[in-house]
């Protein structure tokens, strides 16, 4: 079986989806293909998200917000949306989850840490589902 691919989507691809992608890469290693994108990508990643992830040893500073394109979404097995509502694409036969998470934009570090930790918990659950123990 080929490794599963996960696409994290939020509006700006600057906070939640970048933190989720960082966690999945960190926790899943080579077991899962990780992608992230936004329907209206920001200019840069939220500095508070970068700082919160740096505190747990995950460096997302080199990541850039990317526009969500049809091919990336179509090629992903699991699409996790985070507050992008109607602008998130729907593809038949894909697994969808909508994670209700606070937007870290404009928030202080304490709030972003809480969001980061909630994302970690969700990513751990997702990883356990995608990579069952043999």
mmCIF file of N, CA, C and O in Angstrom, residues 39-76:
data_model
loop_
_atom_site.group_PDB
_atom_site.id
_atom_site.type_symbol
_atom_site.label_atom_id
_atom_site.label_comp_id
_atom_site.label_asym_id
_atom_site.label_seq_id
_atom_site.Cartn_x
_atom_site.Cartn_y
_atom_site.Cartn_z
ATOM 1 N N UNK A 39 -6.933 28.782 0.687
ATOM 2 C CA UNK A 39 -7.777 29.312 -0.381
ATOM 3 C C UNK A 39 -7.390 30.749 -0.729
ATOM 4 O O UNK A 39 -7.553 31.193 -1.860
ATOM 5 N N UNK A 40 -6.868 31.479 0.244
ATOM 6 C CA UNK A 40 -6.360 32.843 0.016
ATOM 7 C C UNK A 40 -5.058 32.982 0.796
ATOM 8 O O UNK A 40 -5.039 33.562 1.881
ATOM 9 N N UNK A 41 -3.957 32.428 0.283
ATOM 10 C CA UNK A 41 -2.731 32.381 1.069
ATOM 11 C C UNK A 41 -2.221 33.764 1.479
ATOM 12 O O UNK A 41 -2.319 34.720 0.719
ATOM 13 N N UNK A 42 -1.699 33.809 2.701
ATOM 14 C CA UNK A 42 -1.106 35.042 3.226
ATOM 15 C C UNK A 42 0.282 35.234 2.608
ATOM 16 O O UNK A 42 0.789 34.379 1.889
ATOM 17 N N UNK A 43 0.889 36.378 2.925
ATOM 18 C CA UNK A 43 2.238 36.659 2.439
ATOM 19 C C UNK A 43 3.274 35.800 3.147
ATOM 20 O O UNK A 43 4.274 35.416 2.571
ATOM 21 N N UNK A 44 3.034 35.535 4.428
ATOM 22 C CA UNK A 44 4.014 34.783 5.212
ATOM 23 C C UNK A 44 3.295 34.015 6.312
ATOM 24 O O UNK A 44 2.139 34.268 6.607
ATOM 25 N N UNK A 45 4.032 33.081 6.912
ATOM 26 C CA UNK A 45 3.481 32.309 8.024
ATOM 27 C C UNK A 45 3.374 33.205 9.254
ATOM 28 O O UNK A 45 4.220 34.064 9.487
ATOM 29 N N UNK A 46 2.335 32.995 10.025
ATOM 30 C CA UNK A 46 2.107 33.728 11.265
ATOM 31 C C UNK A 46 3.330 33.555 12.174
ATOM 32 O O UNK A 46 3.665 32.435 12.553
ATOM 33 N N UNK A 47 3.984 34.669 12.563
ATOM 34 C CA UNK A 47 5.180 34.561 13.411
ATOM 35 C C UNK A 47 4.900 33.896 14.764
ATOM 36 O O UNK A 47 5.775 33.233 15.314
ATOM 37 N N UNK A 48 3.695 34.042 15.276
ATOM 38 C CA UNK A 48 3.351 33.384 16.544
ATOM 39 C C UNK A 48 3.263 31.867 16.360
ATOM 40 O O UNK A 48 3.632 31.110 17.249
ATOM 41 N N UNK A 49 2.776 31.429 15.204
ATOM 42 C CA UNK A 49 2.734 29.996 14.911
ATOM 43 C C UNK A 49 4.150 29.449 14.808
ATOM 44 O O UNK A 49 4.453 28.372 15.338
ATOM 45 N N UNK A 50 5.032 30.199 14.142
ATOM 46 C CA UNK A 50 6.437 29.785 14.016
ATOM 47 C C UNK A 50 7.064 29.664 15.402
ATOM 48 O O UNK A 50 7.723 28.670 15.725
ATOM 49 N N UNK A 51 6.839 30.665 16.245
ATOM 50 C CA UNK A 51 7.410 30.674 17.594
ATOM 51 C C UNK A 51 6.859 29.524 18.439
ATOM 52 O O UNK A 51 7.619 28.823 19.119
ATOM 53 N N UNK A 52 5.556 29.308 18.398
ATOM 54 C CA UNK A 52 4.939 28.241 19.199
ATOM 55 C C UNK A 52 5.487 26.871 18.783
ATOM 56 O O UNK A 52 5.728 26.014 19.636
ATOM 57 N N UNK A 53 5.689 26.666 17.489
ATOM 58 C CA UNK A 53 6.219 25.394 17.018
ATOM 59 C C UNK A 53 7.709 25.268 17.360
ATOM 60 O O UNK A 53 8.192 24.184 17.705
ATOM 61 N N UNK A 54 8.430 26.379 17.303
ATOM 62 C CA UNK A 54 9.859 26.355 17.650
ATOM 63 C C UNK A 54 10.046 25.910 19.098
ATOM 64 O O UNK A 54 10.985 25.183 19.423
ATOM 65 N N UNK A 55 9.126 26.312 19.965
ATOM 66 C CA UNK A 55 9.204 25.941 21.383
ATOM 67 C C UNK A 55 9.152 24.425 21.596
ATOM 68 O O UNK A 55 9.632 23.931 22.607
ATOM 69 N N UNK A 56 8.540 23.698 20.666
ATOM 70 C CA UNK A 56 8.466 22.242 20.788
ATOM 71 C C UNK A 56 9.430 21.547 19.819
ATOM 72 O O UNK A 56 9.307 20.357 19.547
ATOM 73 N N UNK A 57 10.381 22.314 19.303
ATOM 74 C CA UNK A 57 11.442 21.730 18.484
ATOM 75 C C UNK A 57 11.086 21.472 17.038
ATOM 76 O O UNK A 57 11.742 20.675 16.374
ATOM 77 N N UNK A 58 10.039 22.139 16.527
ATOM 78 C CA UNK A 58 9.641 21.950 15.129
ATOM 79 C C UNK A 58 9.810 23.278 14.399
ATOM 80 O O UNK A 58 9.231 24.288 14.784
ATOM 81 N N UNK A 59 10.620 23.256 13.353
ATOM 82 C CA UNK A 59 10.941 24.476 12.614
ATOM 83 C C UNK A 59 10.085 24.568 11.354
ATOM 84 O O UNK A 59 10.235 23.759 10.440
ATOM 85 N N UNK A 60 9.184 25.542 11.326
ATOM 86 C CA UNK A 60 8.358 25.745 10.122
ATOM 87 C C UNK A 60 8.694 27.074 9.437
ATOM 88 O O UNK A 60 7.950 27.543 8.586
ATOM 89 N N UNK A 61 9.837 27.671 9.804
ATOM 90 C CA UNK A 61 10.184 28.996 9.269
ATOM 91 C C UNK A 61 10.374 28.996 7.759
ATOM 92 O O UNK A 61 10.127 30.010 7.112
ATOM 93 N N UNK A 62 10.816 27.887 7.181
ATOM 94 C CA UNK A 62 11.086 27.859 5.741
ATOM 95 C C UNK A 62 9.812 27.648 4.924
ATOM 96 O O UNK A 62 9.825 27.806 3.711
ATOM 97 N N UNK A 63 8.719 27.297 5.572
ATOM 98 C CA UNK A 63 7.469 27.046 4.849
ATOM 99 C C UNK A 63 6.888 28.352 4.318
ATOM 100 O O UNK A 63 7.024 29.391 4.945
ATOM 101 N N UNK A 64 6.236 28.253 3.183
ATOM 102 C CA UNK A 64 5.573 29.416 2.582
ATOM 103 C C UNK A 64 4.104 29.072 2.354
ATOM 104 O O UNK A 64 3.797 27.966 1.917
ATOM 105 N N UNK A 65 3.215 30.028 2.636
ATOM 106 C CA UNK A 65 1.805 29.783 2.309
ATOM 107 C C UNK A 65 1.630 29.509 0.813
ATOM 108 O O UNK A 65 2.251 30.178 -0.016
ATOM 109 N N UNK A 66 0.824 28.493 0.503
ATOM 110 C CA UNK A 66 0.612 28.092 -0.881
ATOM 111 C C UNK A 66 -0.870 28.156 -1.225
ATOM 112 O O UNK A 66 -1.707 27.889 -0.386
ATOM 113 N N UNK A 67 -1.135 28.429 -2.482
ATOM 114 C CA UNK A 67 -2.519 28.454 -2.956
ATOM 115 C C UNK A 67 -2.991 27.004 -3.126
ATOM 116 O O UNK A 67 -2.245 26.141 -3.576
ATOM 117 N N UNK A 68 -4.212 26.779 -2.733
ATOM 118 C CA UNK A 68 -4.824 25.473 -2.906
ATOM 119 C C UNK A 68 -5.121 25.271 -4.378
ATOM 120 O O UNK A 68 -5.808 26.076 -4.993
ATOM 121 N N UNK A 69 -4.592 24.193 -4.960
ATOM 122 C CA UNK A 69 -4.912 23.921 -6.359
ATOM 123 C C UNK A 69 -5.614 22.574 -6.481
ATOM 124 O O UNK A 69 -5.494 21.712 -5.619
ATOM 125 N N UNK A 70 -6.330 22.440 -7.543
ATOM 126 C CA UNK A 70 -7.180 21.280 -7.780
ATOM 127 C C UNK A 70 -6.369 19.984 -7.754
ATOM 128 O O UNK A 70 -6.753 19.009 -7.132
ATOM 129 N N UNK A 71 -5.222 19.985 -8.417
ATOM 130 C CA UNK A 71 -4.424 18.766 -8.538
ATOM 131 C C UNK A 71 -3.942 18.271 -7.178
ATOM 132 O O UNK A 71 -3.964 17.070 -6.900
ATOM 133 N N UNK A 72 -3.507 19.188 -6.333
ATOM 134 C CA UNK A 72 -3.030 18.802 -5.000
ATOM 135 C C UNK A 72 -4.159 18.192 -4.192
ATOM 136 O O UNK A 72 -3.999 17.151 -3.550
ATOM 137 N N UNK A 73 -5.313 18.836 -4.228
ATOM 138 C CA UNK A 73 -6.457 18.321 -3.482
ATOM 139 C C UNK A 73 -6.885 16.962 -4.026
ATOM 140 O O UNK A 73 -7.130 16.025 -3.269
ATOM 141 N N UNK A 74 -6.937 16.846 -5.345
ATOM 142 C CA UNK A 74 -7.384 15.601 -5.962
ATOM 143 C C UNK A 74 -6.429 14.449 -5.662
ATOM 144 O O UNK A 74 -6.839 13.299 -5.530
ATOM 145 N N UNK A 75 -5.145 14.754 -5.514
ATOM 146 C CA UNK A 75 -4.131 13.723 -5.278
ATOM 147 C C UNK A 75 -3.989 13.352 -3.802
ATOM 148 O O UNK A 75 -3.198 12.483 -3.458
ATOM 149 N N UNK A 76 -4.734 13.994 -2.920
ATOM 150 C CA UNK A 76 -4.629 13.731 -1.484
ATOM 151 C C UNK A 76 -5.711 12.748 -1.050
ATOM 152 O O UNK A 76 -6.830 12.776 -1.560
#
